[in-house]
mmCIF file with all atom_site columns, C-alpha atoms in Angstrom:
data_model
loop_
_atom_site.group_PDB
_atom_site.id
_atom_site.type_symbol
_atom_site.label_atom_id
_atom_site.label_alt_id
_atom_site.label_comp_id
_atom_site.label_asym_id
_atom_site.label_entity_id
_atom_site.label_seq_id
_atom_site.pdbx_PDB_ins_code
_atom_site.Cartn_x
_atom_site.Cartn_y
_atom_site.Cartn_z
_atom_site.occupancy
_atom_site.B_iso_or_equiv
_atom_site.pdbx_formal_charge
_atom_site.auth_seq_id
_atom_site.auth_comp_id
_atom_site.auth_asym_id
_atom_site.auth_atom_id
_atom_site.pdbx_PDB_model_num
ATOM 1   C CA . UNK A 1 1   ? 11.585  0.199   -12.072 1.00 0.00 ? 1   UNK A CA 1
ATOM 2   C CA . UNK A 1 2   ? 9.801   3.016   -13.077 1.00 0.00 ? 2   UNK A CA 1
ATOM 3   C CA . UNK A 1 3   ? 9.931   6.274   -11.444 1.00 0.00 ? 3   UNK A CA 1
ATOM 4   C CA . UNK A 1 4   ? 7.603   9.429   -11.791 1.00 0.00 ? 4   UNK A CA 1
ATOM 5   C CA . UNK A 1 5   ? 8.863   12.860  -10.443 1.00 0.00 ? 5   UNK A CA 1
ATOM 6   C CA . UNK A 1 6   ? 6.417   15.037  -8.551  1.00 0.00 ? 6   UNK A CA 1
ATOM 7   C CA . UNK A 1 7   ? 7.522   18.544  -7.432  1.00 0.00 ? 7   UNK A CA 1
ATOM 8   C CA . UNK A 1 8   ? 7.049   20.603  -5.127  1.00 0.00 ? 8   UNK A CA 1
ATOM 9   C CA . UNK A 1 9   ? 7.238   18.947  -2.382  1.00 0.00 ? 9   UNK A CA 1
ATOM 10  C CA . UNK A 1 10  ? 5.407   21.121  -0.235  1.00 0.00 ? 10  UNK A CA 1
ATOM 11  C CA . UNK A 1 11  ? 3.019   24.108  -0.988  1.00 0.00 ? 11  UNK A CA 1
ATOM 12  C CA . UNK A 1 12  ? 2.000   26.505  1.192   1.00 0.00 ? 12  UNK A CA 1
ATOM 13  C CA . UNK A 1 13  ? -0.772  29.215  -0.470  1.00 0.00 ? 13  UNK A CA 1
ATOM 14  C CA . UNK A 1 14  ? -3.238  31.748  0.908   1.00 0.00 ? 14  UNK A CA 1
ATOM 15  C CA . UNK A 1 15  ? -6.473  30.724  0.710   1.00 0.00 ? 15  UNK A CA 1
ATOM 16  C CA . UNK A 1 16  ? -7.894  31.943  -3.083  1.00 0.00 ? 16  UNK A CA 1
ATOM 17  C CA . UNK A 1 17  ? -4.471  31.635  -4.579  1.00 0.00 ? 17  UNK A CA 1
ATOM 18  C CA . UNK A 1 18  ? -3.970  29.350  -7.294  1.00 0.00 ? 18  UNK A CA 1
ATOM 19  C CA . UNK A 1 19  ? -2.454  25.703  -6.505  1.00 0.00 ? 19  UNK A CA 1
ATOM 20  C CA . UNK A 1 20  ? -0.047  23.274  -9.226  1.00 0.00 ? 20  UNK A CA 1
ATOM 21  C CA . UNK A 1 21  ? 1.725   20.122  -8.653  1.00 0.00 ? 21  UNK A CA 1
ATOM 22  C CA . UNK A 1 22  ? 3.473   18.652  -11.747 1.00 0.00 ? 22  UNK A CA 1
ATOM 23  C CA . UNK A 1 23  ? 4.534   14.937  -12.290 1.00 0.00 ? 23  UNK A CA 1
ATOM 24  C CA . UNK A 1 24  ? 6.916   13.704  -14.620 1.00 0.00 ? 24  UNK A CA 1
ATOM 25  C CA . UNK A 1 25  ? 8.142   10.695  -15.893 1.00 0.00 ? 25  UNK A CA 1
ATOM 26  C CA . UNK A 1 26  ? 11.039  9.469   -17.918 1.00 0.00 ? 26  UNK A CA 1
ATOM 27  C CA . UNK A 1 27  ? 9.159   7.164   -20.002 1.00 0.00 ? 27  UNK A CA 1
ATOM 28  C CA . UNK A 1 28  ? 5.797   7.300   -21.615 1.00 0.00 ? 28  UNK A CA 1
ATOM 29  C CA . UNK A 1 29  ? 2.843   6.568   -19.235 1.00 0.00 ? 29  UNK A CA 1
ATOM 30  C CA . UNK A 1 30  ? -0.339  4.185   -20.700 1.00 0.00 ? 30  UNK A CA 1
ATOM 31  C CA . UNK A 1 31  ? -2.136  6.614   -17.897 1.00 0.00 ? 31  UNK A CA 1
ATOM 32  C CA . UNK A 1 32  ? -1.818  8.617   -14.986 1.00 0.00 ? 32  UNK A CA 1
ATOM 33  C CA . UNK A 1 33  ? -3.817  8.404   -12.233 1.00 0.00 ? 33  UNK A CA 1
ATOM 34  C CA . UNK A 1 34  ? -4.211  11.701  -8.692  1.00 0.00 ? 34  UNK A CA 1
ATOM 35  C CA . UNK A 1 35  ? -5.131  10.649  -5.712  1.00 0.00 ? 35  UNK A CA 1
ATOM 36  C CA . UNK A 1 36  ? -5.769  13.127  -2.207  1.00 0.00 ? 36  UNK A CA 1
ATOM 37  C CA . UNK A 1 37  ? -4.582  11.997  1.119   1.00 0.00 ? 37  UNK A CA 1
ATOM 38  C CA . UNK A 1 38  ? -6.500  14.413  3.821   1.00 0.00 ? 38  UNK A CA 1
ATOM 39  C CA . UNK A 1 39  ? -3.946  14.922  7.210   1.00 0.00 ? 39  UNK A CA 1
ATOM 40  C CA . UNK A 1 40  ? -4.735  11.728  9.145   1.00 0.00 ? 40  UNK A CA 1
ATOM 41  C CA . UNK A 1 41  ? -6.655  10.169  6.494   1.00 0.00 ? 41  UNK A CA 1
ATOM 42  C CA . UNK A 1 42  ? -6.223  7.694   3.550   1.00 0.00 ? 42  UNK A CA 1
ATOM 43  C CA . UNK A 1 43  ? -5.516  8.171   -0.289  1.00 0.00 ? 43  UNK A CA 1
ATOM 44  C CA . UNK A 1 44  ? -8.649  9.024   -2.382  1.00 0.00 ? 44  UNK A CA 1
ATOM 45  C CA . UNK A 1 45  ? -9.214  8.490   -6.108  1.00 0.00 ? 45  UNK A CA 1
ATOM 46  C CA . UNK A 1 46  ? -9.593  11.572  -7.869  1.00 0.00 ? 46  UNK A CA 1
ATOM 47  C CA . UNK A 1 47  ? -9.370  10.730  -11.719 1.00 0.00 ? 47  UNK A CA 1
ATOM 48  C CA . UNK A 1 48  ? -7.402  9.133   -14.712 1.00 0.00 ? 48  UNK A CA 1
ATOM 49  C CA . UNK A 1 49  ? -5.999  10.357  -17.717 1.00 0.00 ? 49  UNK A CA 1
ATOM 50  C CA . UNK A 1 50  ? -5.558  7.951   -20.484 1.00 0.00 ? 50  UNK A CA 1
ATOM 51  C CA . UNK A 1 51  ? -5.497  9.886   -23.639 1.00 0.00 ? 51  UNK A CA 1
ATOM 52  C CA . UNK A 1 52  ? -2.376  11.838  -24.974 1.00 0.00 ? 52  UNK A CA 1
ATOM 53  C CA . UNK A 1 53  ? -3.114  15.908  -24.317 1.00 0.00 ? 53  UNK A CA 1
ATOM 54  C CA . UNK A 1 54  ? -6.225  14.670  -21.966 1.00 0.00 ? 54  UNK A CA 1
ATOM 55  C CA . UNK A 1 55  ? -7.639  17.780  -19.839 1.00 0.00 ? 55  UNK A CA 1
ATOM 56  C CA . UNK A 1 56  ? -10.177 16.542  -17.544 1.00 0.00 ? 56  UNK A CA 1
ATOM 57  C CA . UNK A 1 57  ? -11.873 19.131  -14.982 1.00 0.00 ? 57  UNK A CA 1
ATOM 58  C CA . UNK A 1 58  ? -13.776 18.744  -11.868 1.00 0.00 ? 58  UNK A CA 1
ATOM 59  C CA . UNK A 1 59  ? -14.907 21.921  -10.281 1.00 0.00 ? 59  UNK A CA 1
ATOM 60  C CA . UNK A 1 60  ? -11.746 23.936  -9.346  1.00 0.00 ? 60  UNK A CA 1
ATOM 61  C CA . UNK A 1 61  ? -9.164  21.152  -10.324 1.00 0.00 ? 61  UNK A CA 1
ATOM 62  C CA . UNK A 1 62  ? -8.147  20.879  -13.426 1.00 0.00 ? 62  UNK A CA 1
ATOM 63  C CA . UNK A 1 63  ? -6.078  17.607  -14.679 1.00 0.00 ? 63  UNK A CA 1
ATOM 64  C CA . UNK A 1 64  ? -3.781  17.728  -18.011 1.00 0.00 ? 64  UNK A CA 1
ATOM 65  C CA . UNK A 1 65  ? -1.608  14.888  -19.287 1.00 0.00 ? 65  UNK A CA 1
ATOM 66  C CA . UNK A 1 66  ? 1.145   15.929  -21.728 1.00 0.00 ? 66  UNK A CA 1
ATOM 67  C CA . UNK A 1 67  ? 1.280   15.002  -25.824 1.00 0.00 ? 67  UNK A CA 1
ATOM 68  C CA . UNK A 1 68  ? 4.236   12.682  -24.874 1.00 0.00 ? 68  UNK A CA 1
ATOM 69  C CA . UNK A 1 69  ? 1.942   11.362  -22.074 1.00 0.00 ? 69  UNK A CA 1
ATOM 70  C CA . UNK A 1 70  ? 5.196   11.767  -19.877 1.00 0.00 ? 70  UNK A CA 1
ATOM 71  C CA . UNK A 1 71  ? 4.508   14.560  -17.429 1.00 0.00 ? 71  UNK A CA 1
ATOM 72  C CA . UNK A 1 72  ? 1.261   15.447  -16.108 1.00 0.00 ? 72  UNK A CA 1
ATOM 73  C CA . UNK A 1 73  ? -0.302  18.165  -14.018 1.00 0.00 ? 73  UNK A CA 1
ATOM 74  C CA . UNK A 1 74  ? -3.274  19.001  -11.168 1.00 0.00 ? 74  UNK A CA 1
ATOM 75  C CA . UNK A 1 75  ? -3.814  22.732  -10.752 1.00 0.00 ? 75  UNK A CA 1
ATOM 76  C CA . UNK A 1 76  ? -6.341  24.011  -8.318  1.00 0.00 ? 76  UNK A CA 1
ATOM 77  C CA . UNK A 1 77  ? -7.926  27.447  -8.924  1.00 0.00 ? 77  UNK A CA 1
ATOM 78  C CA . UNK A 1 78  ? -8.654  29.674  -5.800  1.00 0.00 ? 78  UNK A CA 1
ATOM 79  C CA . UNK A 1 79  ? -7.808  27.337  -3.394  1.00 0.00 ? 79  UNK A CA 1
ATOM 80  C CA . UNK A 1 80  ? -9.914  26.305  -0.118  1.00 0.00 ? 80  UNK A CA 1
ATOM 81  C CA . UNK A 1 81  ? -9.124  25.446  3.633   1.00 0.00 ? 81  UNK A CA 1
ATOM 82  C CA . UNK A 1 82  ? -10.875 22.119  2.144   1.00 0.00 ? 82  UNK A CA 1
ATOM 83  C CA . UNK A 1 83  ? -7.930  21.305  -0.384  1.00 0.00 ? 83  UNK A CA 1
ATOM 84  C CA . UNK A 1 84  ? -5.437  21.529  2.612   1.00 0.00 ? 84  UNK A CA 1
ATOM 85  C CA . UNK A 1 85  ? -3.790  17.216  2.099   1.00 0.00 ? 85  UNK A CA 1
ATOM 86  C CA . UNK A 1 86  ? -1.044  15.729  0.437   1.00 0.00 ? 86  UNK A CA 1
ATOM 87  C CA . UNK A 1 87  ? -1.725  15.111  -3.790  1.00 0.00 ? 87  UNK A CA 1
ATOM 88  C CA . UNK A 1 88  ? -0.104  11.918  -5.319  1.00 0.00 ? 88  UNK A CA 1
ATOM 89  C CA . UNK A 1 89  ? 0.258   10.977  -8.900  1.00 0.00 ? 89  UNK A CA 1
ATOM 90  C CA . UNK A 1 90  ? 0.691   7.121   -9.565  1.00 0.00 ? 90  UNK A CA 1
ATOM 91  C CA . UNK A 1 91  ? 1.504   5.834   -12.947 1.00 0.00 ? 91  UNK A CA 1
ATOM 92  C CA . UNK A 1 92  ? 1.832   2.265   -13.830 1.00 0.00 ? 92  UNK A CA 1
ATOM 93  C CA . UNK A 1 93  ? 4.532   0.361   -12.141 1.00 0.00 ? 93  UNK A CA 1
ATOM 94  C CA . UNK A 1 94  ? 7.203   -2.747  -13.942 1.00 0.00 ? 94  UNK A CA 1
ATOM 95  C CA . UNK A 1 95  ? 3.987   -5.416  -13.191 1.00 0.00 ? 95  UNK A CA 1
ATOM 96  C CA . UNK A 1 96  ? 0.851   -5.104  -14.575 1.00 0.00 ? 96  UNK A CA 1
ATOM 97  C CA . UNK A 1 97  ? -0.944  -4.646  -10.989 1.00 0.00 ? 97  UNK A CA 1
ATOM 98  C CA . UNK A 1 98  ? 1.714   -1.860  -9.678  1.00 0.00 ? 98  UNK A CA 1
ATOM 99  C CA . UNK A 1 99  ? 1.439   1.825   -9.471  1.00 0.00 ? 99  UNK A CA 1
ATOM 100 C CA . UNK A 1 100 ? 4.187   4.114   -9.014  1.00 0.00 ? 100 UNK A CA 1
ATOM 101 C CA . UNK A 1 101 ? 3.175   6.578   -6.582  1.00 0.00 ? 101 UNK A CA 1
ATOM 102 C CA . UNK A 1 102 ? 5.052   9.596   -6.674  1.00 0.00 ? 102 UNK A CA 1
ATOM 103 C CA . UNK A 1 103 ? 6.255   11.134  -3.502  1.00 0.00 ? 103 UNK A CA 1
ATOM 104 C CA . UNK A 1 104 ? 3.671   13.529  -3.366  1.00 0.00 ? 104 UNK A CA 1
ATOM 105 C CA . UNK A 1 105 ? 3.002   17.393  -3.183  1.00 0.00 ? 105 UNK A CA 1
ATOM 106 C CA . UNK A 1 106 ? 1.845   18.292  0.784   1.00 0.00 ? 106 UNK A CA 1
ATOM 107 C CA . UNK A 1 107 ? -0.568  21.447  0.193   1.00 0.00 ? 107 UNK A CA 1
ATOM 108 C CA . UNK A 1 108 ? -1.286  23.785  3.105   1.00 0.00 ? 108 UNK A CA 1
ATOM 109 C CA . UNK A 1 109 ? -3.645  26.394  2.941   1.00 0.00 ? 109 UNK A CA 1
ATOM 110 C CA . UNK A 1 110 ? -3.537  29.366  5.003   1.00 0.00 ? 110 UNK A CA 1
ATOM 111 C CA . UNK A 1 111 ? -6.965  30.646  5.957   1.00 0.00 ? 111 UNK A CA 1
ATOM 112 C CA . UNK B 2 1   ? -20.589 1.377   -2.669  1.00 0.00 ? 1   UNK B CA 1
ATOM 113 C CA . UNK B 2 2   ? -17.354 1.884   -3.370  1.00 0.00 ? 2   UNK B CA 1
ATOM 114 C CA . UNK B 2 3   ? -15.833 1.085   0.042   1.00 0.00 ? 3   UNK B CA 1
ATOM 115 C CA . UNK B 2 4   ? -12.924 -0.710  1.565   1.00 0.00 ? 4   UNK B CA 1
ATOM 116 C CA . UNK B 2 5   ? -13.100 -1.727  5.506   1.00 0.00 ? 5   UNK B CA 1
ATOM 117 C CA . UNK B 2 6   ? -10.109 -2.364  7.581   1.00 0.00 ? 6   UNK B CA 1
ATOM 118 C CA . UNK B 2 7   ? -9.843  -3.306  11.230  1.00 0.00 ? 7   UNK B CA 1
ATOM 119 C CA . UNK B 2 8   ? -8.809  -2.561  13.378  1.00 0.00 ? 8   UNK B CA 1
ATOM 120 C CA . UNK B 2 9   ? -8.430  1.164   12.981  1.00 0.00 ? 9   UNK B CA 1
ATOM 121 C CA . UNK B 2 10  ? -5.298  1.213   15.581  1.00 0.00 ? 10  UNK B CA 1
ATOM 122 C CA . UNK B 2 11  ? -3.126  -1.351  16.936  1.00 0.00 ? 11  UNK B CA 1
ATOM 123 C CA . UNK B 2 12  ? -0.293  -1.256  19.682  1.00 0.00 ? 12  UNK B CA 1
ATOM 124 C CA . UNK B 2 13  ? 1.786   -4.723  19.461  1.00 0.00 ? 13  UNK B CA 1
ATOM 125 C CA . UNK B 2 14  ? 5.344   -5.860  21.482  1.00 0.00 ? 14  UNK B CA 1
ATOM 126 C CA . UNK B 2 15  ? 7.366   -7.489  19.129  1.00 0.00 ? 15  UNK B CA 1
ATOM 127 C CA . UNK B 2 16  ? 7.070   -11.110 20.789  1.00 0.00 ? 16  UNK B CA 1
ATOM 128 C CA . UNK B 2 17  ? 3.196   -10.824 19.836  1.00 0.00 ? 17  UNK B CA 1
ATOM 129 C CA . UNK B 2 18  ? 0.959   -12.222 17.140  1.00 0.00 ? 18  UNK B CA 1
ATOM 130 C CA . UNK B 2 19  ? -1.487  -9.881  15.287  1.00 0.00 ? 19  UNK B CA 1
ATOM 131 C CA . UNK B 2 20  ? -3.427  -9.757  12.775  1.00 0.00 ? 20  UNK B CA 1
ATOM 132 C CA . UNK B 2 21  ? -4.819  -6.930  10.464  1.00 0.00 ? 21  UNK B CA 1
ATOM 133 C CA . UNK B 2 22  ? -8.150  -7.576  8.107   1.00 0.00 ? 22  UNK B CA 1
ATOM 134 C CA . UNK B 2 23  ? -9.521  -6.079  5.030   1.00 0.00 ? 23  UNK B CA 1
ATOM 135 C CA . UNK B 2 24  ? -12.976 -6.077  3.631   1.00 0.00 ? 24  UNK B CA 1
ATOM 136 C CA . UNK B 2 25  ? -14.113 -5.184  -0.130  1.00 0.00 ? 25  UNK B CA 1
ATOM 137 C CA . UNK B 2 26  ? -17.592 -5.601  -1.685  1.00 0.00 ? 26  UNK B CA 1
ATOM 138 C CA . UNK B 2 27  ? -17.164 -4.490  -4.738  1.00 0.00 ? 27  UNK B CA 1
ATOM 139 C CA . UNK B 2 28  ? -16.997 -7.569  -6.879  1.00 0.00 ? 28  UNK B CA 1
ATOM 140 C CA . UNK B 2 29  ? -13.055 -6.207  -7.020  1.00 0.00 ? 29  UNK B CA 1
ATOM 141 C CA . UNK B 2 30  ? -10.918 -9.501  -7.746  1.00 0.00 ? 30  UNK B CA 1
ATOM 142 C CA . UNK B 2 31  ? -7.558  -7.703  -7.178  1.00 0.00 ? 31  UNK B CA 1
ATOM 143 C CA . UNK B 2 32  ? -6.562  -6.821  -3.671  1.00 0.00 ? 32  UNK B CA 1
ATOM 144 C CA . UNK B 2 33  ? -3.509  -5.290  -2.396  1.00 0.00 ? 33  UNK B CA 1
ATOM 145 C CA . UNK B 2 34  ? -1.525  -4.169  1.298   1.00 0.00 ? 34  UNK B CA 1
ATOM 146 C CA . UNK B 2 35  ? 0.431   -1.323  1.335   1.00 0.00 ? 35  UNK B CA 1
ATOM 147 C CA . UNK B 2 36  ? 2.995   0.123   3.828   1.00 0.00 ? 36  UNK B CA 1
ATOM 148 C CA . UNK B 2 37  ? 3.027   4.138   4.249   1.00 0.00 ? 37  UNK B CA 1
ATOM 149 C CA . UNK B 2 38  ? 5.338   5.434   6.365   1.00 0.00 ? 38  UNK B CA 1
ATOM 150 C CA . UNK B 2 39  ? 5.250   9.218   7.747   1.00 0.00 ? 39  UNK B CA 1
ATOM 151 C CA . UNK B 2 40  ? 5.255   11.747  5.244   1.00 0.00 ? 40  UNK B CA 1
ATOM 152 C CA . UNK B 2 41  ? 6.068   9.230   2.417   1.00 0.00 ? 41  UNK B CA 1
ATOM 153 C CA . UNK B 2 42  ? 3.744   7.743   -0.063  1.00 0.00 ? 42  UNK B CA 1
ATOM 154 C CA . UNK B 2 43  ? 2.259   4.034   -0.220  1.00 0.00 ? 43  UNK B CA 1
ATOM 155 C CA . UNK B 2 44  ? 4.567   1.214   -0.717  1.00 0.00 ? 44  UNK B CA 1
ATOM 156 C CA . UNK B 2 45  ? 3.304   -2.021  -2.186  1.00 0.00 ? 45  UNK B CA 1
ATOM 157 C CA . UNK B 2 46  ? 3.893   -5.020  -0.459  1.00 0.00 ? 46  UNK B CA 1
ATOM 158 C CA . UNK B 2 47  ? 1.357   -7.545  -1.544  1.00 0.00 ? 47  UNK B CA 1
ATOM 159 C CA . UNK B 2 48  ? -0.803  -8.095  -4.249  1.00 0.00 ? 48  UNK B CA 1
ATOM 160 C CA . UNK B 2 49  ? -3.799  -10.815 -4.563  1.00 0.00 ? 49  UNK B CA 1
ATOM 161 C CA . UNK B 2 50  ? -5.179  -11.511 -7.612  1.00 0.00 ? 50  UNK B CA 1
ATOM 162 C CA . UNK B 2 51  ? -8.634  -13.790 -8.154  1.00 0.00 ? 51  UNK B CA 1
ATOM 163 C CA . UNK B 2 52  ? -7.293  -15.130 -4.756  1.00 0.00 ? 52  UNK B CA 1
ATOM 164 C CA . UNK B 2 53  ? -3.872  -15.741 -5.488  1.00 0.00 ? 53  UNK B CA 1
ATOM 165 C CA . UNK B 2 54  ? -0.502  -14.154 -4.537  1.00 0.00 ? 54  UNK B CA 1
ATOM 166 C CA . UNK B 2 55  ? 0.638   -12.007 -7.645  1.00 0.00 ? 55  UNK B CA 1
ATOM 167 C CA . UNK B 2 56  ? 3.586   -10.007 -5.885  1.00 0.00 ? 56  UNK B CA 1
ATOM 168 C CA . UNK B 2 57  ? 5.390   -10.130 -3.048  1.00 0.00 ? 57  UNK B CA 1
ATOM 169 C CA . UNK B 2 58  ? 7.673   -7.287  -2.888  1.00 0.00 ? 58  UNK B CA 1
ATOM 170 C CA . UNK B 2 59  ? 10.305  -8.539  -0.948  1.00 0.00 ? 59  UNK B CA 1
ATOM 171 C CA . UNK B 2 60  ? 8.748   -8.237  2.289   1.00 0.00 ? 60  UNK B CA 1
ATOM 172 C CA . UNK B 2 61  ? 10.318  -9.934  4.992   1.00 0.00 ? 61  UNK B CA 1
ATOM 173 C CA . UNK B 2 62  ? 8.256   -13.387 6.787   1.00 0.00 ? 62  UNK B CA 1
ATOM 174 C CA . UNK B 2 63  ? 7.564   -11.801 9.635   1.00 0.00 ? 63  UNK B CA 1
ATOM 175 C CA . UNK B 2 64  ? 4.387   -10.518 7.208   1.00 0.00 ? 64  UNK B CA 1
ATOM 176 C CA . UNK B 2 65  ? 2.457   -13.053 6.141   1.00 0.00 ? 65  UNK B CA 1
ATOM 177 C CA . UNK B 2 66  ? -0.423  -12.350 3.859   1.00 0.00 ? 66  UNK B CA 1
ATOM 178 C CA . UNK B 2 67  ? -3.720  -14.537 3.329   1.00 0.00 ? 67  UNK B CA 1
ATOM 179 C CA . UNK B 2 68  ? -6.769  -14.088 1.163   1.00 0.00 ? 68  UNK B CA 1
ATOM 180 C CA . UNK B 2 69  ? -9.779  -16.261 2.948   1.00 0.00 ? 69  UNK B CA 1
ATOM 181 C CA . UNK B 2 70  ? -12.047 -15.291 -0.325  1.00 0.00 ? 70  UNK B CA 1
ATOM 182 C CA . UNK B 2 71  ? -12.178 -12.886 -3.090  1.00 0.00 ? 71  UNK B CA 1
ATOM 183 C CA . UNK B 2 72  ? -13.712 -10.174 -0.669  1.00 0.00 ? 72  UNK B CA 1
ATOM 184 C CA . UNK B 2 73  ? -11.303 -10.511 2.369   1.00 0.00 ? 73  UNK B CA 1
ATOM 185 C CA . UNK B 2 74  ? -7.646  -10.337 3.092   1.00 0.00 ? 74  UNK B CA 1
ATOM 186 C CA . UNK B 2 75  ? -5.566  -10.427 5.980   1.00 0.00 ? 75  UNK B CA 1
ATOM 187 C CA . UNK B 2 76  ? -2.220  -9.724  7.021   1.00 0.00 ? 76  UNK B CA 1
ATOM 188 C CA . UNK B 2 77  ? -0.586  -11.728 9.896   1.00 0.00 ? 77  UNK B CA 1
ATOM 189 C CA . UNK B 2 78  ? 1.958   -10.047 11.950  1.00 0.00 ? 78  UNK B CA 1
ATOM 190 C CA . UNK B 2 79  ? 4.691   -11.734 14.116  1.00 0.00 ? 79  UNK B CA 1
ATOM 191 C CA . UNK B 2 80  ? 7.712   -10.723 15.704  1.00 0.00 ? 80  UNK B CA 1
ATOM 192 C CA . UNK B 2 81  ? 7.660   -7.251  14.481  1.00 0.00 ? 81  UNK B CA 1
ATOM 193 C CA . UNK B 2 82  ? 10.116  -4.660  14.331  1.00 0.00 ? 82  UNK B CA 1
ATOM 194 C CA . UNK B 2 83  ? 10.228  -0.825  15.872  1.00 0.00 ? 83  UNK B CA 1
ATOM 195 C CA . UNK B 2 84  ? 10.486  0.590   12.515  1.00 0.00 ? 84  UNK B CA 1
ATOM 196 C CA . UNK B 2 85  ? 7.491   -1.603  11.167  1.00 0.00 ? 85  UNK B CA 1
ATOM 197 C CA . UNK B 2 86  ? 5.249   1.267   12.599  1.00 0.00 ? 86  UNK B CA 1
ATOM 198 C CA . UNK B 2 87  ? 3.258   2.597   9.815   1.00 0.00 ? 87  UNK B CA 1
ATOM 199 C CA . UNK B 2 88  ? -0.216  3.261   8.164   1.00 0.00 ? 88  UNK B CA 1
ATOM 200 C CA . UNK B 2 89  ? -0.778  -0.193  6.782   1.00 0.00 ? 89  UNK B CA 1
ATOM 201 C CA . UNK B 2 90  ? -3.861  0.763   4.045   1.00 0.00 ? 90  UNK B CA 1
ATOM 202 C CA . UNK B 2 91  ? -5.759  -2.312  1.816   1.00 0.00 ? 91  UNK B CA 1
ATOM 203 C CA . UNK B 2 92  ? -6.719  -1.319  -1.829  1.00 0.00 ? 92  UNK B CA 1
ATOM 204 C CA . UNK B 2 93  ? -8.779  -3.266  -4.223  1.00 0.00 ? 93  UNK B CA 1
ATOM 205 C CA . UNK B 2 94  ? -9.367  -3.014  -8.205  1.00 0.00 ? 94  UNK B CA 1
ATOM 206 C CA . UNK B 2 95  ? -11.148 -4.649  -10.495 1.00 0.00 ? 95  UNK B CA 1
ATOM 207 C CA . UNK B 2 96  ? -9.416  -7.072  -11.743 1.00 0.00 ? 96  UNK B CA 1
ATOM 208 C CA . UNK B 2 97  ? -4.942  -6.369  -10.892 1.00 0.00 ? 97  UNK B CA 1
ATOM 209 C CA . UNK B 2 98  ? -4.151  -7.343  -14.418 1.00 0.00 ? 98  UNK B CA 1
ATOM 210 C CA . UNK B 2 99  ? -4.848  -4.192  -16.094 1.00 0.00 ? 99  UNK B CA 1
ATOM 211 C CA . UNK B 2 100 ? -2.605  -0.650  -15.272 1.00 0.00 ? 100 UNK B CA 1
ATOM 212 C CA . UNK B 2 101 ? -5.425  1.271   -15.781 1.00 0.00 ? 101 UNK B CA 1
ATOM 213 C CA . UNK B 2 102 ? -7.152  -0.479  -12.988 1.00 0.00 ? 102 UNK B CA 1
ATOM 214 C CA . UNK B 2 103 ? -8.713  2.382   -10.164 1.00 0.00 ? 103 UNK B CA 1
ATOM 215 C CA . UNK B 2 104 ? -6.907  1.380   -6.894  1.00 0.00 ? 104 UNK B CA 1
ATOM 216 C CA . UNK B 2 105 ? -9.545  2.273   -3.656  1.00 0.00 ? 105 UNK B CA 1
ATOM 217 C CA . UNK B 2 106 ? -8.037  2.754   -0.436  1.00 0.00 ? 106 UNK B CA 1
ATOM 218 C CA . UNK B 2 107 ? -9.123  2.075   3.153   1.00 0.00 ? 107 UNK B CA 1
ATOM 219 C CA . UNK B 2 108 ? -8.295  3.730   5.696   1.00 0.00 ? 108 UNK B CA 1
ATOM 220 C CA . UNK B 2 109 ? -5.925  1.854   7.289   1.00 0.00 ? 109 UNK B CA 1
ATOM 221 C CA . UNK B 2 110 ? -4.436  0.203   10.172  1.00 0.00 ? 110 UNK B CA 1
ATOM 222 C CA . UNK B 2 111 ? -2.443  2.659   11.888  1.00 0.00 ? 111 UNK B CA 1
ATOM 223 C CA . UNK B 2 112 ? 0.461   0.171   13.713  1.00 0.00 ? 112 UNK B CA 1
ATOM 224 C CA . UNK B 2 113 ? 2.899   0.843   16.678  1.00 0.00 ? 113 UNK B CA 1
ATOM 225 C CA . UNK B 2 114 ? 5.140   -1.917  17.755  1.00 0.00 ? 114 UNK B CA 1
ATOM 226 C CA . UNK B 2 115 ? 6.847   -1.381  20.987  1.00 0.00 ? 115 UNK B CA 1
#
């Protein structure tokens, strides 16, 4: 089946520093979705990117979809302790119903 | 309302017990999902129901038995589980399920421990 590779697995940053997580696929993706899971919580949908080269912003979060629609990134500017959690990207799986999740990037923010 | 509810929040069961997990959504979504999530891992798809019919069973052992009584409810019946089945069980729903651009909304999960 399709795989979405996500790096890094872990990231520790000082509060106020920036953070970026990357997702890559060997095949073209029709779309990519991003989810955040707080410690002890459940995945919460953040955003979906569909168009080649698309860039979307949500306050301090910037999401990009590559021109070839094979990679995506999530960048957080000036991290805060509320940003702590695991960020997952997810692309379409082998079937129409499926999401294939990346392994996630666990973000720790040191106050 | 983008809420998916799940009960119970926590469940401890023995290997000979029979229990059920419940999930409910009132967003009018026609696709509902069960995922299993082990610690430090991404969610793994178990089952998909679309329009109340089982569409996908990801080779899940028969000790897990899903049921979709109506478009708002999804159950997962558990019987003769093993300790390695201990995990967070997440329910999700999406508008139709037949479109890869569907957003999936997750419930808070049931944390299951099998003794």
